[in-house]
Amino acid sequence: MEPRILIVEDEAITALEIKRNLHNWGYEVVGHASKGEAAIEMAQKLLPDLILMDINLQSGMNGLEASCKILEFMDIPIIFLTAHGNQDYMEKARNTGAVYYILKPFQNHELKYAVENSLIHHQLNQKLKQSEKSYRSLAANIPGIVYRFHKEQGQTEFFNNMLQEITGFTSKELNNDYQFPINSLVIDSNLDEIRTIIENALVKGEAFSLEYQLKDKEGIIKRVVDKGRPTFDDYGNLKTIEGVIFELEREI
């Protein structure tokens, strides 16, 4: 099925040229709007796969405002078109989540590239979201703390409610420092050994398994086993550490 595209452009000649090119490239143009208000209505009714949005529409709301309204009710890639390389506009466009921002006049190959890659990028994001949803559903049934530590952001995601059940803390209470949050609960005598084991695993790119003690919110000492593995980007840089922490026994 051909990808369906909505054109929002108030210059008739430009819109016609874009439409002709899209047809030649194998896309279906489902509609053309010259005003932001009309674009919102058409997007809601026609449910296109992608929108080409001129920012500087002559009357009514501009393209940025229309895009924000559209993104409230549908997840769709939007490519912005404008004759003005205003830095403020570009920043606002990025804040909507737009992947591409094209300055007029543009070459046909620029538009073709932007359309192709926006559709691919959106498709990959949809698959990633579905995969993440399945992962969270699976994690909800695991009797341990399922985590993913993001190295670049220094933040940890928790995929079920076992963090609070085992430690007494919520993720918001622990996710304050640029480190793996469970570290703040680990008994000090265990920390050096834990760091050594994990650092060795990261260097070798291998999974790790270790036992240690942590103190929960009520001051109770709990023994846990932490099984995790590192993931790396295409350049070999550490992306995440993913794992599960199971409670073994308690000592009062």
Rosetta silent file (secondary structure, phi, psi, omega in degrees, C-alpha in Angstrom):
SEQUENCE: MEPRILIVEDEAITALEIKRNLHNWGYEVVGHASKGEAAIEMAQKLLPDLILMDINLQSGMNGLEASCKILEFMDIPIIFLTAHGNQDYMEKARNTGAVYYILKPFQNHELKYAVENSLIHHQLNQKLKQSEKSYRSLAANIPGIVYRFHKEQGQTEFFNNMLQEITGFTSKELNNDYQFPINSLVIDSNLDEIRTIIENALVKGEAFSLEYQLKDKEGIIKRVVDKGRPTFDDYGNLKTIEGVIFELEREI
SCORE:     score description
SCORE:     0.000 S_00000001
   1 L     0.000  133.597 -178.467    0.000    0.000    0.000 S_00000001
   2 L   -68.835  136.721  173.666    1.331    3.423   -0.976 S_00000001
   3 L   -59.180  139.281 -174.715    2.185    5.799    1.904 S_00000001
   4 E  -104.526  127.760 -172.491   -0.498    8.481    2.169 S_00000001
   5 E  -124.035  136.807  174.988    0.622   12.102    2.459 S_00000001
   6 E  -105.247  129.764  178.230   -1.206   15.316    3.368 S_00000001
   7 E  -101.629  128.108  175.077    0.178   18.587    1.973 S_00000001
   8 E  -119.697  102.503 -172.507   -0.317   21.796    3.969 S_00000001
   9 L  -154.992  127.398 -176.883    0.881   24.670    1.783 S_00000001
  10 L   -91.455   -3.951  174.602   -0.711   28.057    1.015 S_00000001
  11 L   -96.932  110.943 -172.303    1.199   28.639   -2.232 S_00000001
  12 H   -58.644  -42.380 -177.935   -0.818   26.871   -4.928 S_00000001
  13 H   -65.568  -42.524  178.775    2.043   26.480   -7.416 S_00000001
  14 H   -63.180  -43.692  179.753    4.370   25.042   -4.768 S_00000001
  15 H   -61.359  -41.312 -179.586    1.668   22.644   -3.575 S_00000001
  16 H   -64.724  -41.670  179.517    1.014   21.475   -7.147 S_00000001
  17 H   -65.391  -42.376  178.140    4.701   20.845   -7.780 S_00000001
  18 H   -62.034  -44.564 -179.316    5.056   18.905   -4.518 S_00000001
  19 H   -60.081  -44.328 -179.327    1.974   16.846   -5.355 S_00000001
  20 H   -62.812  -42.940  179.126    3.312   15.979   -8.812 S_00000001
  21 H   -64.710  -42.136 -179.882    6.668   14.905   -7.409 S_00000001
  22 H   -61.893  -41.481  176.921    5.090   12.772   -4.710 S_00000001
  23 H   -61.491  -42.589 -179.773    2.979   10.967   -7.305 S_00000001
  24 H   -64.755  -28.536 -179.597    6.076   10.342   -9.414 S_00000001
  25 L   -88.419    0.178  175.616    7.845    8.864   -6.397 S_00000001
  26 L    94.965   16.237  178.475    4.994    6.448   -5.717 S_00000001
  27 L  -100.517  155.011  175.916    3.153    8.221   -2.890 S_00000001
  28 E  -101.030  122.092  176.122   -0.567    8.902   -2.592 S_00000001
  29 E   -89.896  111.710 -174.532   -1.518   12.519   -1.864 S_00000001
  30 E   -86.785  -14.998  179.915   -4.722   12.274    0.168 S_00000001
  31 E   179.889  167.650  178.127   -5.367   16.005    0.425 S_00000001
  32 E  -138.602  125.360  177.122   -4.144   19.579    0.321 S_00000001
  33 E  -119.962  145.284  178.831   -4.896   22.255    2.932 S_00000001
  34 L  -109.489   -4.118  179.322   -3.887   25.903    2.784 S_00000001
  35 L  -130.522  151.171 -179.409   -4.812   26.760    6.386 S_00000001
  36 H   -61.896  -41.000 -179.255   -3.825   25.283    9.713 S_00000001
  37 H   -62.138  -42.280  179.182   -7.410   24.796   10.855 S_00000001
  38 H   -67.061  -35.530  179.193   -8.250   22.862    7.683 S_00000001
  39 H   -61.724  -40.394  179.170   -5.095   20.766    8.095 S_00000001
  40 H   -62.545  -46.763 -179.886   -6.238   19.640   11.547 S_00000001
  41 H   -62.650  -43.774 -177.956   -9.659   18.596   10.232 S_00000001
  42 H   -68.451  -37.985  178.313   -8.190   16.769    7.243 S_00000001
  43 H   -62.622  -42.007 -179.317   -5.593   14.965    9.343 S_00000001
  44 H   -67.746  -35.447 -176.996   -8.297   13.746   11.705 S_00000001
  45 H   -83.754  -42.581 -171.701  -10.547   12.626    8.861 S_00000001
  46 H   -92.663  -20.488  179.373   -8.028   11.224    6.350 S_00000001
  47 L    49.372   61.835  179.926   -5.427    9.747    8.757 S_00000001
  48 L   -69.784  167.914  177.403   -2.383   10.229    6.497 S_00000001
  49 L   -89.286  -19.247 -178.292    0.954    8.494    7.058 S_00000001
  50 E  -158.777  149.932  177.835    2.937   11.749    6.820 S_00000001
  51 E  -124.079  130.940  169.577    2.299   15.503    6.662 S_00000001
  52 E   -97.325  113.700 -169.554    4.279   18.105    4.718 S_00000001
  53 E  -118.954  114.523  172.020    3.620   21.281    6.693 S_00000001
  54 E   -72.418  131.468 -178.639    4.432   24.835    5.609 S_00000001
  55 L   -75.069  -44.589 -172.839    5.186   26.840    8.752 S_00000001
  56 L   -93.331   75.778  176.838    4.300   30.309    7.448 S_00000001
  57 L   -80.131  146.056 -169.677    0.655   30.012    6.441 S_00000001
  58 L   -70.558  -31.933 -177.269   -0.919   33.313    5.386 S_00000001
  59 L  -138.690  155.842 -179.951   -3.982   33.322    7.634 S_00000001
  60 L    73.006 -154.141 -178.820   -5.139   31.732   10.875 S_00000001
  61 L   -71.738  150.625  179.535   -2.836   29.513   12.897 S_00000001
  62 L   -83.588  177.588 -176.153    0.644   28.788   11.576 S_00000001
  63 H   -64.750  -33.471  178.362    2.057   25.384   10.740 S_00000001
  64 H   -65.620  -44.048  179.413    3.721   24.920   14.117 S_00000001
  65 H   -64.533  -43.145  179.552    0.465   25.542   15.964 S_00000001
  66 H   -62.979  -40.574 -179.406   -1.449   23.229   13.643 S_00000001
  67 H   -63.408  -42.285  178.674    1.165   20.495   14.079 S_00000001
  68 H   -60.772  -40.295  178.125    0.957   20.657   17.863 S_00000001
  69 H   -64.964  -44.176 -179.007   -2.821   20.252   17.665 S_00000001
  70 H   -63.554  -41.830 -177.846   -2.521   17.303   15.271 S_00000001
  71 H   -69.763  -10.480  175.564    0.069   15.546   17.438 S_00000001
  72 H   -72.787  -28.065 -176.891   -2.374   15.671   20.338 S_00000001
  73 H  -118.607   -4.309  175.934   -4.604   13.082   18.663 S_00000001
  74 L  -151.995  147.817  178.060   -2.287   11.148   16.341 S_00000001
  75 L   -95.997  106.443 -172.785    1.306    9.938   16.183 S_00000001
  76 L  -147.045  141.281  175.678    2.528   10.995   12.750 S_00000001
  77 L   -73.229  137.693  179.414    5.780   12.205   11.157 S_00000001
  78 E  -126.916  129.272  175.222    5.685   15.863   10.080 S_00000001
  79 E  -106.503  123.272 -178.870    8.163   17.540    7.730 S_00000001
  80 E   -90.113  138.429  176.523    8.259   21.333    8.027 S_00000001
  81 E  -119.385  135.259  178.013    8.710   23.574    4.985 S_00000001
  82 E  -158.754  152.797  176.956    9.576   27.258    5.267 S_00000001
  83 L   -90.343   -4.222 -175.468   11.201   30.112    3.381 S_00000001
  84 L  -116.450  123.949  178.142   12.690   31.491    6.614 S_00000001
  85 L   -88.770   39.828 -178.345   15.724   29.988    8.332 S_00000001
  86 L   -65.090  126.812 -177.236   14.743   31.639   11.607 S_00000001
  87 H   -61.822  -35.778  179.460   16.533   29.956   14.526 S_00000001
  88 H   -64.594  -43.309  177.806   13.504   30.379   16.771 S_00000001
  89 H   -61.739  -43.470 -178.156   11.282   28.619   14.237 S_00000001
  90 H   -63.068  -39.637  179.144   13.798   25.811   13.866 S_00000001
  91 H   -66.230  -42.967  178.271   13.961   25.291   17.620 S_00000001
  92 H   -64.552  -37.650  178.189   10.170   25.224   17.899 S_00000001
  93 H   -62.841  -43.743  178.734    9.996   22.764   15.003 S_00000001
  94 H   -62.927  -35.930 -178.300   12.458   20.443   16.754 S_00000001
  95 H   -67.155  -20.395  176.639   10.422   20.658   19.942 S_00000001
  96 L   -78.233  -11.817 -177.024    7.408   19.175   18.148 S_00000001
  97 L    96.610    6.878 -179.649    9.462   16.067   17.450 S_00000001
  98 L   -63.503  139.657  179.824    9.880   16.785   13.739 S_00000001
  99 L   -88.773  -32.007 -176.809   12.735   14.870   12.123 S_00000001
 100 E  -129.201  145.956 -179.626   13.149   17.154    9.091 S_00000001
 101 E  -138.820  110.672 -173.228   12.984   20.911    8.495 S_00000001
 102 E  -110.238  130.335  178.527   13.412   21.979    4.838 S_00000001
 103 E   -88.420  134.292  174.176   14.207   25.504    3.675 S_00000001
 104 L   -84.556  148.857   -8.647   12.577   26.850    0.517 S_00000001
 105 L   -75.537  144.613 -178.570   13.486   26.817   -2.256 S_00000001
 106 L  -118.913  157.998  176.449   14.541   23.189   -2.008 S_00000001
 107 L   -82.203  150.978 -179.017   15.753   20.642   -4.512 S_00000001
 108 H   -57.353  -38.734 -178.041   13.521   17.697   -5.383 S_00000001
 109 H   -66.612  -27.773  177.212   16.078   15.226   -4.063 S_00000001
 110 H   -66.126  -44.954  179.545   16.030   16.987   -0.666 S_00000001
 111 H   -66.566  -43.560 -179.391   12.289   16.502   -0.350 S_00000001
 112 H   -59.415  -45.235  179.293   12.460   12.915   -1.606 S_00000001
 113 H   -62.129  -44.711 -177.961   15.156   12.062    0.929 S_00000001
 114 H   -63.564  -43.050 -179.624   13.235   13.710    3.780 S_00000001
 115 H   -64.711  -49.524 -179.070    9.989   11.895    2.954 S_00000001
 116 H   -57.614  -48.256 -174.850   11.647    8.491    2.590 S_00000001
 117 H   -75.324  -30.262  175.390   13.632    8.783    5.787 S_00000001
 118 H   -64.762  -42.146  179.159   10.804   10.278    7.852 S_00000001
 119 H   -66.186  -42.318  178.516    8.604    7.310    6.983 S_00000001
 120 H   -64.746  -45.841  179.878   11.387    4.829    7.765 S_00000001
 121 H   -59.298  -43.382 -179.483   12.240    6.598   11.037 S_00000001
 122 H   -66.609  -41.760  179.563    8.584    6.588   12.103 S_00000001
 123 H   -61.798  -42.771  178.273    8.154    2.920   11.195 S_00000001
 124 H   -64.735  -39.396  177.878   11.201    1.967   13.250 S_00000001
 125 H   -63.477  -39.432  178.955    9.921    4.017   16.187 S_00000001
 126 H   -63.467  -42.904  178.631    6.565    2.239   16.011 S_00000001
 127 H   -64.991  -38.325  178.997    8.286   -1.155   16.072 S_00000001
 128 H   -64.866  -42.375  178.766   10.453   -0.016   18.974 S_00000001
 129 H   -63.292  -40.470  179.004    7.408    1.150   20.939 S_00000001
 130 H   -66.069  -40.303  178.106    5.668   -2.172   20.314 S_00000001
 131 H   -64.272  -41.089  178.994    8.764   -4.050   21.397 S_00000001
 132 H   -64.660  -38.775  178.971    9.008   -1.882   24.523 S_00000001
 133 H   -63.721  -43.460  178.983    5.342   -2.541   25.294 S_00000001
 134 H   -65.236  -39.237  179.708    5.883   -6.300   24.993 S_00000001
 135 H   -63.023  -43.965  179.708    8.998   -6.051   27.164 S_00000001
 136 H   -65.933  -37.651  178.781    7.117   -4.195   29.892 S_00000001
 137 H   -63.995  -42.086  177.773    4.283   -6.716   29.754 S_00000001
 138 H   -66.270  -43.031 -177.521    6.763   -9.559   30.184 S_00000001
 139 H   -63.488  -29.935 -178.071    8.632   -7.736   32.968 S_00000001
 140 L   -62.162  -22.502 -177.643    5.417   -7.249   34.935 S_00000001
 141 L  -100.760    4.692  179.472    5.321  -11.013   35.578 S_00000001
 142 L   -93.520  128.051 -176.191    8.939  -11.379   36.696 S_00000001
 143 L   -80.642   45.343  178.777    9.386  -11.580   40.516 S_00000001
 144 L  -152.922  170.956 -179.688   12.430   -9.314   40.519 S_00000001
 145 E   -79.927  107.900  178.737   13.488   -5.722   39.809 S_00000001
 146 E   -90.826  121.558 -173.457   13.774   -5.450   36.014 S_00000001
 147 E  -132.605  161.142  171.570   15.979   -2.473   35.159 S_00000001
 148 E  -143.873  112.150  179.786   17.762   -0.695   32.311 S_00000001
 149 E   -93.095  122.440  179.411   20.485    1.819   33.168 S_00000001
 150 E   -93.479  113.497 -175.066   21.132    4.389   30.403 S_00000001
 151 L   -60.841  -47.606 -173.895   24.796    5.379   30.478 S_00000001
 152 L   -64.566  -44.365 -178.754   24.480    8.660   28.544 S_00000001
 153 L   -83.196  -18.860 -176.644   21.547   10.047   30.541 S_00000001
 154 L    68.138   27.544 -178.537   22.643    8.539   33.833 S_00000001
 155 E  -122.532  152.700 -179.353   19.067    7.423   34.436 S_00000001
 156 E  -118.687  132.255  173.485   17.540    4.026   35.162 S_00000001
 157 E   -94.837  140.160  173.251   14.227    2.681   33.909 S_00000001
 158 E  -118.575  133.412 -168.347   12.335    0.173   36.023 S_00000001
 159 L  -105.701    5.526  173.296    9.831   -2.026   34.206 S_00000001
 160 L  -152.191 -175.259 -175.116    7.705   -3.411   37.024 S_00000001
 161 L   -93.534   12.275 -174.892    6.658   -2.608   40.600 S_00000001
 162 H   -73.917  -20.354  176.917    9.234   -4.849   42.269 S_00000001
 163 H   -58.244  -50.376 -178.715   11.611   -1.972   43.077 S_00000001
 164 H   -69.760  -35.474 -178.939    9.186   -0.613   45.650 S_00000001
 165 H   -65.819  -38.104 -177.515    8.196   -4.081   46.839 S_00000001
 166 H   -87.651  -40.540 -174.574   11.792   -5.098   47.570 S_00000001
 167 H  -102.204  -21.604 -175.833   13.384   -1.774   48.597 S_00000001
 168 L    87.270   -8.410 -179.248   10.421    0.322   49.734 S_00000001
 169 L  -101.856  150.486  171.128   11.533    3.166   47.436 S_00000001
 170 L   -88.595  163.772  179.006    9.944    4.436   44.242 S_00000001
 171 H   -63.851  -32.111  179.690   12.075    5.027   41.139 S_00000001
 172 H   -66.270  -35.945 -179.817   11.533    8.775   41.543 S_00000001
 173 H   -69.563  -30.687 -175.742   13.004    8.680   45.047 S_00000001
 174 H   -96.410  -28.512 -172.776   16.134    6.868   43.869 S_00000001
 175 L   -81.762   61.735 -177.554   16.746    8.276   40.365 S_00000001
 176 L  -112.543  -27.229 -174.710   18.478   11.470   41.460 S_00000001
 177 L  -107.643  160.580  179.185   22.173   10.873   40.885 S_00000001
 178 L   -80.744   64.582  179.051   24.239   10.115   37.796 S_00000001
 179 L  -161.840  171.082  175.607   24.706    6.505   38.853 S_00000001
 180 L   -68.270  119.566 -169.846   22.821    3.237   39.150 S_00000001
 181 H   -61.664  -28.884  179.857   20.300    4.120   41.909 S_00000001
 182 H   -62.124  -25.066 -179.118   20.450    0.769   43.715 S_00000001
 183 H   -54.770  -33.957 -177.927   24.078    1.610   44.604 S_00000001
 184 H   -68.699  -14.591 -179.377   22.856    4.039   47.259 S_00000001
 185 H  -101.450  -11.727 -175.606   21.196    1.120   49.089 S_00000001
 186 E   -72.021  138.034  175.676   24.099   -1.328   48.882 S_00000001
 187 L   -61.586  131.057 -171.440   25.971   -2.122   52.105 S_00000001
 188 H   -50.888  -38.200 -175.968   29.320   -0.304   51.850 S_00000001
 189 H   -64.645  -17.415 -178.965   31.445   -3.421   52.308 S_00000001
 190 H   -91.835  -16.934 -168.262   29.991   -4.857   49.067 S_00000001
 191 H   -62.525  -45.704 -177.499   30.533   -1.845   46.800 S_00000001
 192 H   -61.518  -43.195 -179.879   34.164   -2.369   45.760 S_00000001
 193 H   -64.630  -41.092  179.520   33.556   -6.006   44.827 S_00000001
 194 H   -61.863  -47.404 -179.227   30.414   -5.076   42.866 S_00000001
 195 H   -60.002  -42.476 -178.854   32.214   -2.351   40.923 S_00000001
 196 H   -62.980  -46.165 -178.930   35.085   -4.701   40.052 S_00000001
 197 H   -63.274  -44.720 -178.180   32.789   -7.461   38.771 S_00000001
 198 H   -69.054  -41.765  178.955   30.675   -5.074   36.696 S_00000001
 199 H   -60.992  -40.133  177.828   33.689   -3.191   35.286 S_00000001
 200 H   -64.806  -39.332  179.139   35.263   -6.482   34.185 S_00000001
 201 H   -65.626  -38.513 -179.973   31.991   -7.518   32.536 S_00000001
 202 H   -67.160  -40.935  179.750   31.780   -4.194   30.684 S_00000001
 203 H   -63.073  -40.775 -177.531   35.361   -4.480   29.410 S_00000001
 204 H   -86.425  -11.798 -177.030   34.731   -8.010   28.128 S_00000001
 205 L    69.493   32.904 -175.172   31.197   -7.267   26.922 S_00000001
 206 L  -113.477  163.625  174.416   29.893  -10.175   28.985 S_00000001
 207 L   -73.065  159.619  178.003   26.949  -10.831   31.285 S_00000001
 208 E  -134.319  157.050  175.317   27.501  -10.718   35.045 S_00000001
 209 E  -143.780  126.069 -177.908   25.937  -12.319   38.106 S_00000001
 210 E  -148.495  154.690  177.622   26.656  -11.174   41.648 S_00000001
 211 E  -114.192  142.867  176.184   25.232  -11.306   45.144 S_00000001
 212 E  -158.877  173.379  179.135   25.222   -8.459   47.629 S_00000001
 213 E  -108.869  143.160  173.265   23.311   -6.967   50.545 S_00000001
 214 E  -134.508  159.565 -179.337   21.192   -3.843   50.493 S_00000001
 215 E  -109.274  124.392 -177.560   19.261   -1.929   53.118 S_00000001
 216 L   -82.150 -175.671 -174.664   15.609   -1.143   52.358 S_00000001
 217 L   -63.145  -27.213 -179.936   13.607    1.924   53.370 S_00000001
 218 L   -90.144    1.392 -179.823   12.753    0.384   56.757 S_00000001
 219 L    86.845    8.043 -179.903   16.397   -0.407   57.494 S_00000001
 220 L   -82.403  132.812  178.624   15.993   -4.139   56.863 S_00000001
 221 E   -82.192  128.940  179.624   19.024   -5.891   55.351 S_00000001
 222 E  -126.803  140.688  177.573   18.151   -7.961   52.285 S_00000001
 223 E   -99.220  131.907 -176.558   20.334  -10.294   50.260 S_00000001
 224 E  -132.020  160.578  171.011   19.862  -10.115   46.491 S_00000001
 225 E  -117.745  132.704 -176.064   21.296  -11.575   43.311 S_00000001
 226 E  -116.044  114.715  179.209   21.825   -9.185   40.388 S_00000001
 227 E  -114.186  118.152 -176.020   22.008  -10.696   36.884 S_00000001
 228 E  -145.739  177.177  178.417   22.739   -8.224   34.092 S_00000001
 229 E  -154.782  148.874  177.337   24.472   -7.551   30.796 S_00000001
 230 E   -87.255  153.188  169.668   25.828   -4.514   28.935 S_00000001
 231 E  -123.987  149.271 -174.360   24.629   -3.354   25.504 S_00000001
 232 E  -127.814  155.268  176.287   26.742   -1.289   23.117 S_00000001
 233 L   -82.885 -176.605 -176.595   26.147    1.014   20.152 S_00000001
 234 L   -64.773  -16.577 -178.795   27.551    0.474   16.650 S_00000001
 235 L  -100.066    4.769  178.809   30.813    2.153   17.690 S_00000001
 236 L    85.847    8.796  178.499   31.388   -0.076   20.699 S_00000001
 237 L   -86.178  142.332  179.821   30.347    2.535   23.270 S_00000001
 238 E   -62.713  126.819  176.711   28.343    1.417   26.279 S_00000001
 239 E  -100.020  -57.650 -175.699   24.636    2.201   25.841 S_00000001
 240 E  -142.551  163.287  165.646   22.852    0.440   28.676 S_00000001
 241 E  -120.483  121.673 -177.214   23.157   -2.109   31.430 S_00000001
 242 E  -116.757  141.723 -179.835   20.064   -4.319   31.592 S_00000001
 243 E  -173.573 -174.167  179.150   19.256   -6.840   34.255 S_00000001
 244 E  -136.050  136.786  177.643   17.090   -8.305   36.998 S_00000001
 245 E  -113.690  119.289  179.607   17.595   -8.182   40.767 S_00000001
 246 E  -107.239  141.456  174.521   16.018  -11.016   42.786 S_00000001
 247 E   -82.069  134.127 -179.042   15.643  -11.085   46.559 S_00000001
 248 E   -99.838  -53.638 -176.704   17.214  -14.185   48.124 S_00000001
 249 E  -159.754  170.035  179.494   16.710  -13.961   51.866 S_00000001
 250 E  -120.862  147.722  173.151   16.369  -11.542   54.735 S_00000001
 251 E  -125.123  126.022 -178.080   18.453  -10.933   57.793 S_00000001
 252 L   -86.776    0.000    0.000   16.893   -9.042   60.694 S_00000001
